[in-house]
Coordinates of C-alpha atoms in Angstrom, one line a residue:
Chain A
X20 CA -4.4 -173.3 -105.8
X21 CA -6.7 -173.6 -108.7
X22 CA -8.5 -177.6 -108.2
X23 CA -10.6 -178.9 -110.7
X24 CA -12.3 -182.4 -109.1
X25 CA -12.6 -185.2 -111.6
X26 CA -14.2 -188.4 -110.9
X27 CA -11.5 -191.5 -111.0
X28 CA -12.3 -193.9 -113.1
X29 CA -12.2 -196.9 -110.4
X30 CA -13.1 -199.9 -112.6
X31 CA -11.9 -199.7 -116.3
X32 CA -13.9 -201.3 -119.1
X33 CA -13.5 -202.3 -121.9
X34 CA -11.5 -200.1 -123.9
X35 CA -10.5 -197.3 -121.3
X36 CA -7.7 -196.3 -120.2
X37 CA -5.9 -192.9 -119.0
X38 CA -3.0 -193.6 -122.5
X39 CA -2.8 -190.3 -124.8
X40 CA -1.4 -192.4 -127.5
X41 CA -2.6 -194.4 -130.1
X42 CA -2.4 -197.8 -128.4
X43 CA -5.3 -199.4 -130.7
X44 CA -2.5 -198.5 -133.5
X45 CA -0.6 -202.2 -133.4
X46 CA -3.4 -204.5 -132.4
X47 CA -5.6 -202.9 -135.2
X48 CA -2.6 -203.3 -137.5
X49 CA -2.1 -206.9 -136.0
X50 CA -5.7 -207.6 -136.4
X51 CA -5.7 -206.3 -140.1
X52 CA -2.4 -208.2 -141.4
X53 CA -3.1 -211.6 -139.3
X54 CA -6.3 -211.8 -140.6
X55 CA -6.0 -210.9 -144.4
X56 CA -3.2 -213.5 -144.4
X57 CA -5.9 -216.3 -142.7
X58 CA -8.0 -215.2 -145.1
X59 CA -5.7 -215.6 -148.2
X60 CA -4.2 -218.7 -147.2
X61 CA -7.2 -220.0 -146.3
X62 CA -8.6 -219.2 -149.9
X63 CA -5.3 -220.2 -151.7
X64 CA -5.4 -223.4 -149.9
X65 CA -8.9 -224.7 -151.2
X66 CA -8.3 -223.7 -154.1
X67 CA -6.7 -227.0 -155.7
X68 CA -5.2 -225.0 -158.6
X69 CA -2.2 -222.3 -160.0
X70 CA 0.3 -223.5 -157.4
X71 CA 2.9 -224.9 -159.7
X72 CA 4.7 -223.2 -162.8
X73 CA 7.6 -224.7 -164.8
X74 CA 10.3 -225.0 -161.8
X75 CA 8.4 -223.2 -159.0
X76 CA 5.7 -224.5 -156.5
X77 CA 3.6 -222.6 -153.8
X78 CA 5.0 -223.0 -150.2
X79 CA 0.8 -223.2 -149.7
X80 CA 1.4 -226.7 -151.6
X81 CA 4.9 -227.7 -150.4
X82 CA 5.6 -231.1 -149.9
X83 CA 2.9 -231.6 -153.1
X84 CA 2.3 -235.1 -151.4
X85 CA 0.1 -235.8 -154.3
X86 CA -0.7 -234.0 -157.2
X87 CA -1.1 -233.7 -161.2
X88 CA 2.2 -231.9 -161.6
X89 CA 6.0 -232.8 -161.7
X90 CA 6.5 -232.0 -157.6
X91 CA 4.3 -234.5 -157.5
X92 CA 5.5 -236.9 -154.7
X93 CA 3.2 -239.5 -154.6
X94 CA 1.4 -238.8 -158.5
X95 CA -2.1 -238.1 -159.0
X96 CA -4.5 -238.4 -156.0
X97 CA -8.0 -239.0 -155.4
X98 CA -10.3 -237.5 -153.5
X99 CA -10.7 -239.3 -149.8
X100 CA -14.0 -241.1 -149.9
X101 CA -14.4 -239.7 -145.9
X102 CA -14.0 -235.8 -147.0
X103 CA -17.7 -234.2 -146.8
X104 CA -18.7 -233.5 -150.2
X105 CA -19.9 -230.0 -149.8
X106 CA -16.2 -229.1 -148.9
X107 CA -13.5 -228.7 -151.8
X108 CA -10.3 -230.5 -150.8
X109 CA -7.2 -229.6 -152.2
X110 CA -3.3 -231.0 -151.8
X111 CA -2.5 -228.1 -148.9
X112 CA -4.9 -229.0 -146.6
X113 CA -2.8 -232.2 -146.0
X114 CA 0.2 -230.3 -144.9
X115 CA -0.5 -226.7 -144.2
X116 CA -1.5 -227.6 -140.6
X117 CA 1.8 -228.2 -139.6
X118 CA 3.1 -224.5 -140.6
X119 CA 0.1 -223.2 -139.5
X120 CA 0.4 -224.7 -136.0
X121 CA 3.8 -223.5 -135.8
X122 CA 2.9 -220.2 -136.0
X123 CA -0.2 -220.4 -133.8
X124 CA 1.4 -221.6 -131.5
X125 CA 4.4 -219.2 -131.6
X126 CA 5.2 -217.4 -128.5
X127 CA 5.7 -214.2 -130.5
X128 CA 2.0 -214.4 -132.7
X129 CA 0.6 -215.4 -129.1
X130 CA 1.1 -212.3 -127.7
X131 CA 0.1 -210.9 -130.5
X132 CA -3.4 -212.0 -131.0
X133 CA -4.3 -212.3 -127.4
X134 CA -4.2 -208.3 -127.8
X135 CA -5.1 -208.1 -131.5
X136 CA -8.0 -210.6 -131.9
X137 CA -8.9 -211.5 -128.1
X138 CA -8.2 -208.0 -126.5
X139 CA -6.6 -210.0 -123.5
X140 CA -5.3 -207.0 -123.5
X141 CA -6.1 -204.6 -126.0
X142 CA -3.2 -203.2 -125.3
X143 CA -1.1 -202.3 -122.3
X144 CA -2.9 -200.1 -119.4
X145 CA -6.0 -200.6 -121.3
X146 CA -9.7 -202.5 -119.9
X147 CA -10.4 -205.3 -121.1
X148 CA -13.8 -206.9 -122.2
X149 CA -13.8 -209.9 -119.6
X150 CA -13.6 -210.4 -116.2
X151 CA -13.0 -214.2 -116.4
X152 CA -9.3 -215.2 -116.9
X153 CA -7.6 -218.6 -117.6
X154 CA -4.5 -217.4 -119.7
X155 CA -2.5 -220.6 -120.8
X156 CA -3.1 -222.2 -117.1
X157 CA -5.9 -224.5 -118.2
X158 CA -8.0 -225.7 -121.4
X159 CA -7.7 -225.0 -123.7
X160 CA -5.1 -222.6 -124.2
X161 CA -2.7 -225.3 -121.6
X162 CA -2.3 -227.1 -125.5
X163 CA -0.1 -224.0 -127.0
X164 CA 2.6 -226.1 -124.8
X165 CA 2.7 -228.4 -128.1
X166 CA 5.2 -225.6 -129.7
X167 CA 8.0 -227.6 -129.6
X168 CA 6.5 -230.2 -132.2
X169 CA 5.5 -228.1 -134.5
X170 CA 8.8 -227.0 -134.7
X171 CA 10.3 -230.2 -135.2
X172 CA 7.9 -230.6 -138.3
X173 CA 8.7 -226.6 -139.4
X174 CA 12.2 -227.7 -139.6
X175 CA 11.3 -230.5 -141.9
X176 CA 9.2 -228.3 -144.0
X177 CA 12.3 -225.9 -144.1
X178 CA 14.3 -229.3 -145.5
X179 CA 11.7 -229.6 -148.1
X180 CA 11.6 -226.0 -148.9
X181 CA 15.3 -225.7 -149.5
X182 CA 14.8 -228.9 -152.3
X183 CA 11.7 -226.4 -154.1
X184 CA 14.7 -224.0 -154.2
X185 CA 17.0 -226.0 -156.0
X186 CA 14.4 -227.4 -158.1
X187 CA 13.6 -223.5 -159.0
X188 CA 16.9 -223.7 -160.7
X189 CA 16.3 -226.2 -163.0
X190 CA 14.8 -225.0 -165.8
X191 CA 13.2 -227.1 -168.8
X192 CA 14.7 -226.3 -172.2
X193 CA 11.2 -225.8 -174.9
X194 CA 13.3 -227.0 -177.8
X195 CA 15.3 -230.4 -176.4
X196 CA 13.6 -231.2 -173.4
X197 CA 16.8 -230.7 -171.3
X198 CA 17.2 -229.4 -168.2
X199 CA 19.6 -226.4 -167.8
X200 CA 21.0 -224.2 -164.7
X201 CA 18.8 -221.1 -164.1
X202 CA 18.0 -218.6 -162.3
X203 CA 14.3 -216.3 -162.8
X204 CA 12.4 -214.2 -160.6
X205 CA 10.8 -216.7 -159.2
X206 CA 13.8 -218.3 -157.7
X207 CA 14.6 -215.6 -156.0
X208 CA 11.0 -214.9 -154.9
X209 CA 11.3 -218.8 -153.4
X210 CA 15.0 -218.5 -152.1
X211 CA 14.3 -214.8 -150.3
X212 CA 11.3 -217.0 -148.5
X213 CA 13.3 -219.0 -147.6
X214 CA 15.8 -217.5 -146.1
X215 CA 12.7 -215.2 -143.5
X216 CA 11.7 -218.5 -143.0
X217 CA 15.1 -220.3 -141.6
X218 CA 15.3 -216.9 -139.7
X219 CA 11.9 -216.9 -138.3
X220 CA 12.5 -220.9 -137.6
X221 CA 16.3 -220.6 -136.1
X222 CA 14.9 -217.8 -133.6
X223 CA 12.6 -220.0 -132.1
X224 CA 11.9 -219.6 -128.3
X225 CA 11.7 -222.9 -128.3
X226 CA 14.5 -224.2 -130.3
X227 CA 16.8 -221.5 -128.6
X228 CA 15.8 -223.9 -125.5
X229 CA 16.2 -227.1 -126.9
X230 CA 20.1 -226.1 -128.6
X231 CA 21.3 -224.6 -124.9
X232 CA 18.9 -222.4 -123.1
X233 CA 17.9 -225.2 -120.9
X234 CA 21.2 -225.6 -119.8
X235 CA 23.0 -223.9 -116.3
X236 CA 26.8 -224.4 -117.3
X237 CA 27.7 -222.9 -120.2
X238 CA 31.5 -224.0 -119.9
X239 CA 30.3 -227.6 -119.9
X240 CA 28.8 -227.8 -123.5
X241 CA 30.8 -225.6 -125.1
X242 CA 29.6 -226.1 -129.0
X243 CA 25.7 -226.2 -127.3
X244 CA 26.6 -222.6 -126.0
X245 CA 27.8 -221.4 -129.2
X246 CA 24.1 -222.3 -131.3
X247 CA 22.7 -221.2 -128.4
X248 CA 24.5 -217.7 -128.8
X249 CA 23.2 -217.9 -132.2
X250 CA 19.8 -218.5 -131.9
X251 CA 19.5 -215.8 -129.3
X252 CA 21.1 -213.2 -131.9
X253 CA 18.3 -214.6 -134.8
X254 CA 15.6 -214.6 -131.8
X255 CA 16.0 -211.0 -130.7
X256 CA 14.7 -209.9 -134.0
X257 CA 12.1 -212.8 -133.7
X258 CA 9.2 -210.2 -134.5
X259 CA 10.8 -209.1 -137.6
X260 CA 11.6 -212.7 -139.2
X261 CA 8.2 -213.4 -137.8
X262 CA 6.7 -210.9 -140.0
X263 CA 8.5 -210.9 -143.2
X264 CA 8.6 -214.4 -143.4
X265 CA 4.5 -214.2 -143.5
X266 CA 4.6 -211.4 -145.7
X267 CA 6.8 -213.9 -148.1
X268 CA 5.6 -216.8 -148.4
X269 CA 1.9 -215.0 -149.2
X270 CA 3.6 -213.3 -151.5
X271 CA 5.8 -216.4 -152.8
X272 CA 2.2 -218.4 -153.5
X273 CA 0.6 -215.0 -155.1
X274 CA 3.6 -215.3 -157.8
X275 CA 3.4 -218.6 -158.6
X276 CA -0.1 -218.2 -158.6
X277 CA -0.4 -215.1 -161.0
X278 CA 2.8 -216.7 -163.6
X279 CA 0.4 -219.9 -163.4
X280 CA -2.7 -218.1 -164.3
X281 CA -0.9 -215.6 -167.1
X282 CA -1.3 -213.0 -165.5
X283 CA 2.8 -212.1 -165.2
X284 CA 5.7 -213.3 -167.0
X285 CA 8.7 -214.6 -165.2
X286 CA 11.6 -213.0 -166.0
X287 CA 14.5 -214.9 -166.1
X288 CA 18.0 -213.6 -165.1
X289 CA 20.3 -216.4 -165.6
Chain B
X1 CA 9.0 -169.8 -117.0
X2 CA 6.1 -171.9 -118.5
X3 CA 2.9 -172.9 -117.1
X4 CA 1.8 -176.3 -117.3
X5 CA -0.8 -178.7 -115.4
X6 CA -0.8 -181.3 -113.3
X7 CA -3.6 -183.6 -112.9
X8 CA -2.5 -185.3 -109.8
X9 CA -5.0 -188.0 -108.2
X10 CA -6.0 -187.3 -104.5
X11 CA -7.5 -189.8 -102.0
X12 CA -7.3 -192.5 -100.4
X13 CA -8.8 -196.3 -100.3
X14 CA -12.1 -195.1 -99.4
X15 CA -12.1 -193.0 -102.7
X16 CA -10.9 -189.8 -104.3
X17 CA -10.6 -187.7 -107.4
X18 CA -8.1 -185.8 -109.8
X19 CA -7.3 -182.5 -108.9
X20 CA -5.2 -179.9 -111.6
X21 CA -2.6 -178.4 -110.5
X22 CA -1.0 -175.3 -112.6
X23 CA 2.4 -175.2 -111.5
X24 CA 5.6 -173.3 -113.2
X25 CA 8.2 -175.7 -115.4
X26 CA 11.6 -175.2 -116.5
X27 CA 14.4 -176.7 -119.0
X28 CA 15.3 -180.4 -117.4
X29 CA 12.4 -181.0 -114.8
X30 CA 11.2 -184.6 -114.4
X31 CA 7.7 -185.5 -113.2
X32 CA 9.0 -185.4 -110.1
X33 CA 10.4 -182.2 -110.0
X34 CA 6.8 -180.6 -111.1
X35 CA 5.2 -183.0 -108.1
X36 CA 7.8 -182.2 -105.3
X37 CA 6.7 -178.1 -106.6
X38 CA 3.3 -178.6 -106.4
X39 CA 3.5 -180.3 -103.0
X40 CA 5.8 -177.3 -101.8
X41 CA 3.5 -174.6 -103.2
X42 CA -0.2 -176.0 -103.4
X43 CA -0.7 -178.9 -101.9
X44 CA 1.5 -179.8 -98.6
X45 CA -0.3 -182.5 -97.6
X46 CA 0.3 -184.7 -101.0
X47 CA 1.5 -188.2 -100.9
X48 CA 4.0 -189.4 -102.6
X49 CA 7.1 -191.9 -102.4
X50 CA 10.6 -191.1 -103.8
X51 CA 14.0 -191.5 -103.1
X52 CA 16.9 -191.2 -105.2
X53 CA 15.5 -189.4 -108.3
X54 CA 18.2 -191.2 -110.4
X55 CA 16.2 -193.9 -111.3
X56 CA 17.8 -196.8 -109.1
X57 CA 15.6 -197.2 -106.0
X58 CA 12.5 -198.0 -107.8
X59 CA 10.0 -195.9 -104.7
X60 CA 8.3 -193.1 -107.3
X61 CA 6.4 -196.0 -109.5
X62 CA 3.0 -193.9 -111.0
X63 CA 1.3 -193.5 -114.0
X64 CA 2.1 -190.4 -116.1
X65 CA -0.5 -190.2 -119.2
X66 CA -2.3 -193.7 -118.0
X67 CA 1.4 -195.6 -118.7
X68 CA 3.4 -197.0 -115.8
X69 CA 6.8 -195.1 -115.3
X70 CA 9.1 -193.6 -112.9
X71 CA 8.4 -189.9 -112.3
X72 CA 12.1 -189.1 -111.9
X73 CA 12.5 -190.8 -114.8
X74 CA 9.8 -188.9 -117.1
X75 CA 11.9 -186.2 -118.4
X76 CA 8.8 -182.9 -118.9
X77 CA 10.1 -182.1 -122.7
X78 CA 8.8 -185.6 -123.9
X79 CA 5.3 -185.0 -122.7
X80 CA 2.9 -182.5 -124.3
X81 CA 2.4 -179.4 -121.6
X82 CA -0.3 -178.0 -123.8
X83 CA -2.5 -180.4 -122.0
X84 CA -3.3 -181.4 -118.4
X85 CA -0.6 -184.2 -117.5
X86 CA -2.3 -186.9 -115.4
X87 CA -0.4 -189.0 -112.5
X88 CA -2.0 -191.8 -110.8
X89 CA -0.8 -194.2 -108.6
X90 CA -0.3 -198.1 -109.4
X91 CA -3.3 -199.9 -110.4
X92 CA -2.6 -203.0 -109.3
X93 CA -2.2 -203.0 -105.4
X94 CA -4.1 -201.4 -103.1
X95 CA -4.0 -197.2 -102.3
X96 CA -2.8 -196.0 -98.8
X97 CA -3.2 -192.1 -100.1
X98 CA -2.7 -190.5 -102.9
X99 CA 0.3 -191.4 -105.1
X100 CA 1.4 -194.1 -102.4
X101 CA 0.2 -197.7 -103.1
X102 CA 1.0 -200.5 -100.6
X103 CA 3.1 -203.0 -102.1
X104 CA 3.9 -205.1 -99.2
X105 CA 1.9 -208.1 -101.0
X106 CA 5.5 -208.3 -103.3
X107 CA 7.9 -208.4 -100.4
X108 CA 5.3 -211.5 -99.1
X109 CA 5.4 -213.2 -102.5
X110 CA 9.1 -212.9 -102.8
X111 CA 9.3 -214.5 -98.6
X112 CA 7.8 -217.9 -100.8
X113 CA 10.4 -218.3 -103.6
X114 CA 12.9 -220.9 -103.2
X115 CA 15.8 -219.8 -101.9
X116 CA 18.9 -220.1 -104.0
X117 CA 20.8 -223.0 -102.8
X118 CA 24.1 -224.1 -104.0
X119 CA 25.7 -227.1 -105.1
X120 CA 28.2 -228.5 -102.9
X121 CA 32.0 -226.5 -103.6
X122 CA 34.2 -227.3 -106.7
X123 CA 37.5 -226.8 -104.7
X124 CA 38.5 -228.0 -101.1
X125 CA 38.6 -224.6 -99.6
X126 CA 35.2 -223.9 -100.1
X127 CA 34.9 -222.0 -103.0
X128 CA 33.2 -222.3 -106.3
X129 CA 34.3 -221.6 -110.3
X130 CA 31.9 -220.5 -112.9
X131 CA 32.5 -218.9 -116.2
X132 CA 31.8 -215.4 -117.5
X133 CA 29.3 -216.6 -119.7
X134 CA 27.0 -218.6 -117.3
X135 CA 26.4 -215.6 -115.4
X136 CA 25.7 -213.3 -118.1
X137 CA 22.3 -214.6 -118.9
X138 CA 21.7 -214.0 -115.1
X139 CA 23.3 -210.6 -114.9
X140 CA 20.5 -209.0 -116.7
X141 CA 18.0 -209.9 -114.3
X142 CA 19.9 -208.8 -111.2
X143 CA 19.2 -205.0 -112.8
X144 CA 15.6 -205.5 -111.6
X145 CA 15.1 -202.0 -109.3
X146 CA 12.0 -203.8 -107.9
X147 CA 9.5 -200.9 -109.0
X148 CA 6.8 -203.0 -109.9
X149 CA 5.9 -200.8 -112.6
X150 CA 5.7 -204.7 -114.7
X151 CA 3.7 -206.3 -111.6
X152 CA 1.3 -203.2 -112.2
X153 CA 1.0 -203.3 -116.3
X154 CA 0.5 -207.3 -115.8
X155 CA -3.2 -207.3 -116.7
X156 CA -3.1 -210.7 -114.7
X157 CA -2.8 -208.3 -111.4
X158 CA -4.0 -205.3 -112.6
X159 CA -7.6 -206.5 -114.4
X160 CA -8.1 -209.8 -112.8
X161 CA -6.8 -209.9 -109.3
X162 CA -5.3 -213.0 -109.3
X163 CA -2.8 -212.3 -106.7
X164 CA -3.4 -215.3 -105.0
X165 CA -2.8 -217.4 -108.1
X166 CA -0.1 -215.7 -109.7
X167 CA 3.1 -214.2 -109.0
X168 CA 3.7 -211.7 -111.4
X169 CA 6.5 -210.8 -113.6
X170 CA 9.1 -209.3 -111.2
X171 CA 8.7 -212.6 -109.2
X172 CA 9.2 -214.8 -112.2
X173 CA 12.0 -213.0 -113.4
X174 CA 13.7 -213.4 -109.9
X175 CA 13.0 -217.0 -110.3
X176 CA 15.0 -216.9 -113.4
X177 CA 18.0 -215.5 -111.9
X178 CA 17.9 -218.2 -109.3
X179 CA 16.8 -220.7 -111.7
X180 CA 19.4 -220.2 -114.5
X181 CA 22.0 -219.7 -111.8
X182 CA 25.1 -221.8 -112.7
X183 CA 25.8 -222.9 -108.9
X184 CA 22.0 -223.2 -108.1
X185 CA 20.6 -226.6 -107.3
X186 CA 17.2 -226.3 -106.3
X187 CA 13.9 -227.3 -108.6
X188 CA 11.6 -224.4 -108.2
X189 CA 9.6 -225.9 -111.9
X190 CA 6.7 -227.5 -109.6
X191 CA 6.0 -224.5 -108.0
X192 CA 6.8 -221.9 -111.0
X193 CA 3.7 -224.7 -112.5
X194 CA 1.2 -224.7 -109.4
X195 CA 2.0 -222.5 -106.5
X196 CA 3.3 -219.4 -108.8
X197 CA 0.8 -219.6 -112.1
X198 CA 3.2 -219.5 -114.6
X199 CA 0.9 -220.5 -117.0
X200 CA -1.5 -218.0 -116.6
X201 CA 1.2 -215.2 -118.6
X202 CA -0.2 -215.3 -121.9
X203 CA 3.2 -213.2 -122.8
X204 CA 2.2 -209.9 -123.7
X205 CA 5.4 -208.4 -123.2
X206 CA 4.1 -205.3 -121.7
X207 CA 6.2 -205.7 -118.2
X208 CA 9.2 -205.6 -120.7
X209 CA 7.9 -202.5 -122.7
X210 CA 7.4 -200.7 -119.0
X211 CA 10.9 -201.8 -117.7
X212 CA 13.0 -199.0 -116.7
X213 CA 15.9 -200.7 -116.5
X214 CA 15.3 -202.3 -120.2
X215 CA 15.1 -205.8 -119.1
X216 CA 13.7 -208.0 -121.5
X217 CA 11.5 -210.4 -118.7
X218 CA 9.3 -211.8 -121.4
X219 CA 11.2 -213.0 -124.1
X220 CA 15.0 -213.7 -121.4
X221 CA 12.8 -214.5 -118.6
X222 CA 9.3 -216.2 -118.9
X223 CA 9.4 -217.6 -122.2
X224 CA 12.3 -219.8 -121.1
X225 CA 11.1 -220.8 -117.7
X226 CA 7.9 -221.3 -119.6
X227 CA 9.7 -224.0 -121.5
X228 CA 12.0 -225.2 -119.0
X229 CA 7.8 -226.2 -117.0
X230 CA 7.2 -227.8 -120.6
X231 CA 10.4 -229.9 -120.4
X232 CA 9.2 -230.9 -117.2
X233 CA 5.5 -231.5 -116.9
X234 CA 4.0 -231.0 -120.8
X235 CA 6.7 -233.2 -123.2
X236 CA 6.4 -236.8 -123.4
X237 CA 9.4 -237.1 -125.6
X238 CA 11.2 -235.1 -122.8
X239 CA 10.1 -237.3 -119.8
X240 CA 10.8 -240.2 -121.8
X241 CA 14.8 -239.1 -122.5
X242 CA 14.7 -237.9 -118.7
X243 CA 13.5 -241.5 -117.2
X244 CA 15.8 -243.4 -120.0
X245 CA 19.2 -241.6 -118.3

């Protein structure tokens, strides 16, 4: 018998763990992607500018509750006396909370940045930096409980995302003036969002409660256990709507963005 | 017939260390297998639990390469042989000897779970009716083999101990299947909230990634007993529609 002693490693820090594979490979990539898309839409949103051209507005800016533009709801607005005057204030800050919420409080992004950005774990089978633990029994993570309204506002936002859409088909005519059915890369840049984004919404853990989960007896509600069937097909990919739609509607507000600044040309198909 | 090394943790709770183990491997061989050799050929007095080697009694629970798996499960050709292969036993309960944790602290939690109690019977013989479809949600969590491999990747019970405050994944997904039973009556949602520390799962998913049997326990399970607490204790809008009806 040929024994080699090796000290166990009784209490694992931060960090260690017995796992031969690369298991700081997602939460690094989690940590990368979730926080260069903070970052953008954090920058895009104080920005105040480039989030409208011709038929297209930035999701960043949708509803444009008020605004210089013609998806203007409310017309021109005016600074709020009460905003501190060392911050720049912009037409997104007054709605992207609501999307923003609804992802940060989303069941999938949870466990995801509890590894990624809190190492609560860093990953599975792997020490963790902290021995005190309250997980989402007490403040202030108890408050991620409020996913359920956020989603009632996301699905509103999706209502007023699928009116950009159809706006993004209407296209102004240089010479008369007249609006005329069209369809340019930036429609389908806006309609492609929104589609990730009815996926990533319609998969909802919560919503897949609300439409039937919470129920015992299928046979009872029939049509309830139909959506519910529905929204567990869309929820089982929840990761990959939850993704793509982030990756699109970054990408949707880069577009408008560049076309607004001249940097691109949209190209129109239709 | 290849070589390849084992580096099997001996000891007990008062301590104890990894010890290699070279040991021949063929075509086919499980952990398992290469543990059951080296215990026949090195090292007789090696503890280990096992029974069925076909993956369905859940009793040889370790951790191959610092992951929590079955070792009659862990087929040799999808580790790497060209360097020691380390198996430890679970991390989250405590050690009798060697690969043999004591998991009695399970069988005590599962004693405190509501029973499943039915509603009174549909016909007058006795019997119940329920569709096919109210029991499929259930069905997936009755494939639970009880190896605790999730109870030992929880980082709840594994890094923080809080045994006393929280059940653990196995236990909530046992709830579920009593919970989302079509014929079950009982409320279990106060004590999924207090007793059982639902809310201290901050839904990693790892007890579904270590699942053997490919049950999905966070996203099927937790998440919706998670909500089903929120309906109850966390929605104002909820309670309101509850107290109205």
């Amino acid at each position: 018998m040929a024994e080699r002693v090796i000290p166990l490693l009784e209490t694992r820090g931060f960090g260690q763990t017995m796992r031969r594979d690369a298991w700081w490979g997602q939460p690094l990539l989690t940590f990368v992607i979730l926080g260069a898309f903070v970052v953008y839409a954090t920058w895009a949103a104080f920005q105040g500018e480039h989030y409208e051209y011709g038929p297209y507005l930035s999701p960043f800016y949708s509803p444009l509750l008020f605004g210089a533009g013609p998806h203007s709801w409310f017309g021109p607005w005016a600074r709020p006396a009460w905003w501190p005057g060392a911050l720049p204030f912009s037409a997104a800050l007054l709605i992207l909370w609501a999307p923003g919420g609804f992802r940060f409080t989303c069941y999938y992004y949870r466990g995801a940045y509890y590894k990624a950005f809190w190492a609560d774990p860093p990953s599975c089978a792997v020490g963790e930096p902290r021995k005190k633990y309250l997980g989402e029994h007490s403040f202030p993570l108890i408050l991620q409980n409020v996913h359920r309204y956020f989603l009632y506002l996301a699905l509103l936002f999706l209502v007023v995302l699928t009116y950009d859409v159809w706006v993004a088909m209407w296209f102004t005519d240089p010479a008369t003036g007249a609006q005329r059915f069209g369809i340019g890369v930036g429609t389908l840049v806006l309609a492609t969002n929104l589609v990730l984004l009815f996926g990533y919404t319609f998969g909802c853990h919560s919503l897949r409660h609300l439409v039937g989960g919470r129920l015992d007896q299928f046979s009872r509600h029939p049509g309830q256990a139909k959506v519910y069937g529905a929204a567990c097909r869309l929820n089982g990919h929840h990761m990959r709507w939850a993704w793509g739609s982030l990756f699109s509607v970054a990408l949707a507000d880069l577009y408008v963005r560049l076309l607004s600044m001249g940097v691109i040309t949209d190209w129109r198909i239709l | 017939m290849a070589t390849a090394t084992f580096r099997i943790w001996r000891g007990d709770s008062g301590g104890g260390a990894f010890r290699d183990y070279p040991t021949e491997v063929s075509e086919g061989m499980v952990v398992l297998d290469a543990v059951h050799r080296v215990q026949a050929e090195q090292a007789g007095d090696l503890a280990v639990r096992w029974n069925c080697k076909a993956g369905k009694c859940g009793s040889c629970s370790a951790e191959i390469n610092g992951k929590p798996r079955l070792m009659c499960m862990t087929r040799l050709d999808t580790l790497n042989l060209g360097e020691p292969v380390t198996v430890e036993p679970l991390k989250a309960f405590p050690q009798i000897r060697d690969l043999v944790t004591d998991v009695s602290w399970n069988y005590e939690v599962k004693k405190k779970i509501k029973r499943f109690k039915p509603r009174p019977p549909d016909a007058a013989d006795g019997t119940w009716r329920m569709q096919q479809a109210e029991v499929d949600r259930v069905q997936e969590f009755r494939k639970c083999i009880e190896c605790y491999l999730c109870q030992d990747v929880c980082h709840i019970l594994r890094d923080h101990h809080l045994h006393d405050a929280f059940i653990g994944p196995r236990f909530l997904l046992y709830n579920a299947a009593l919970e989302m039973h079509p014929l079950d009556n009982e409320d279990r949602l106060q004590s999924l909230k207090d007793r059982e520390g639902i809310g201290y799962c901050n839904i990693t998913g790892c007890c579904t990634k270590v699942c053997p049997e490919h049950i999905t326990i966070t996203e099927n399970a937790i998440i919706p007993l998670k909500e089903r607490v929120v309906d109850r204790f966390y929605d104002p809008i909820t309670r309101l529609f509850r107290m109205l009806r």
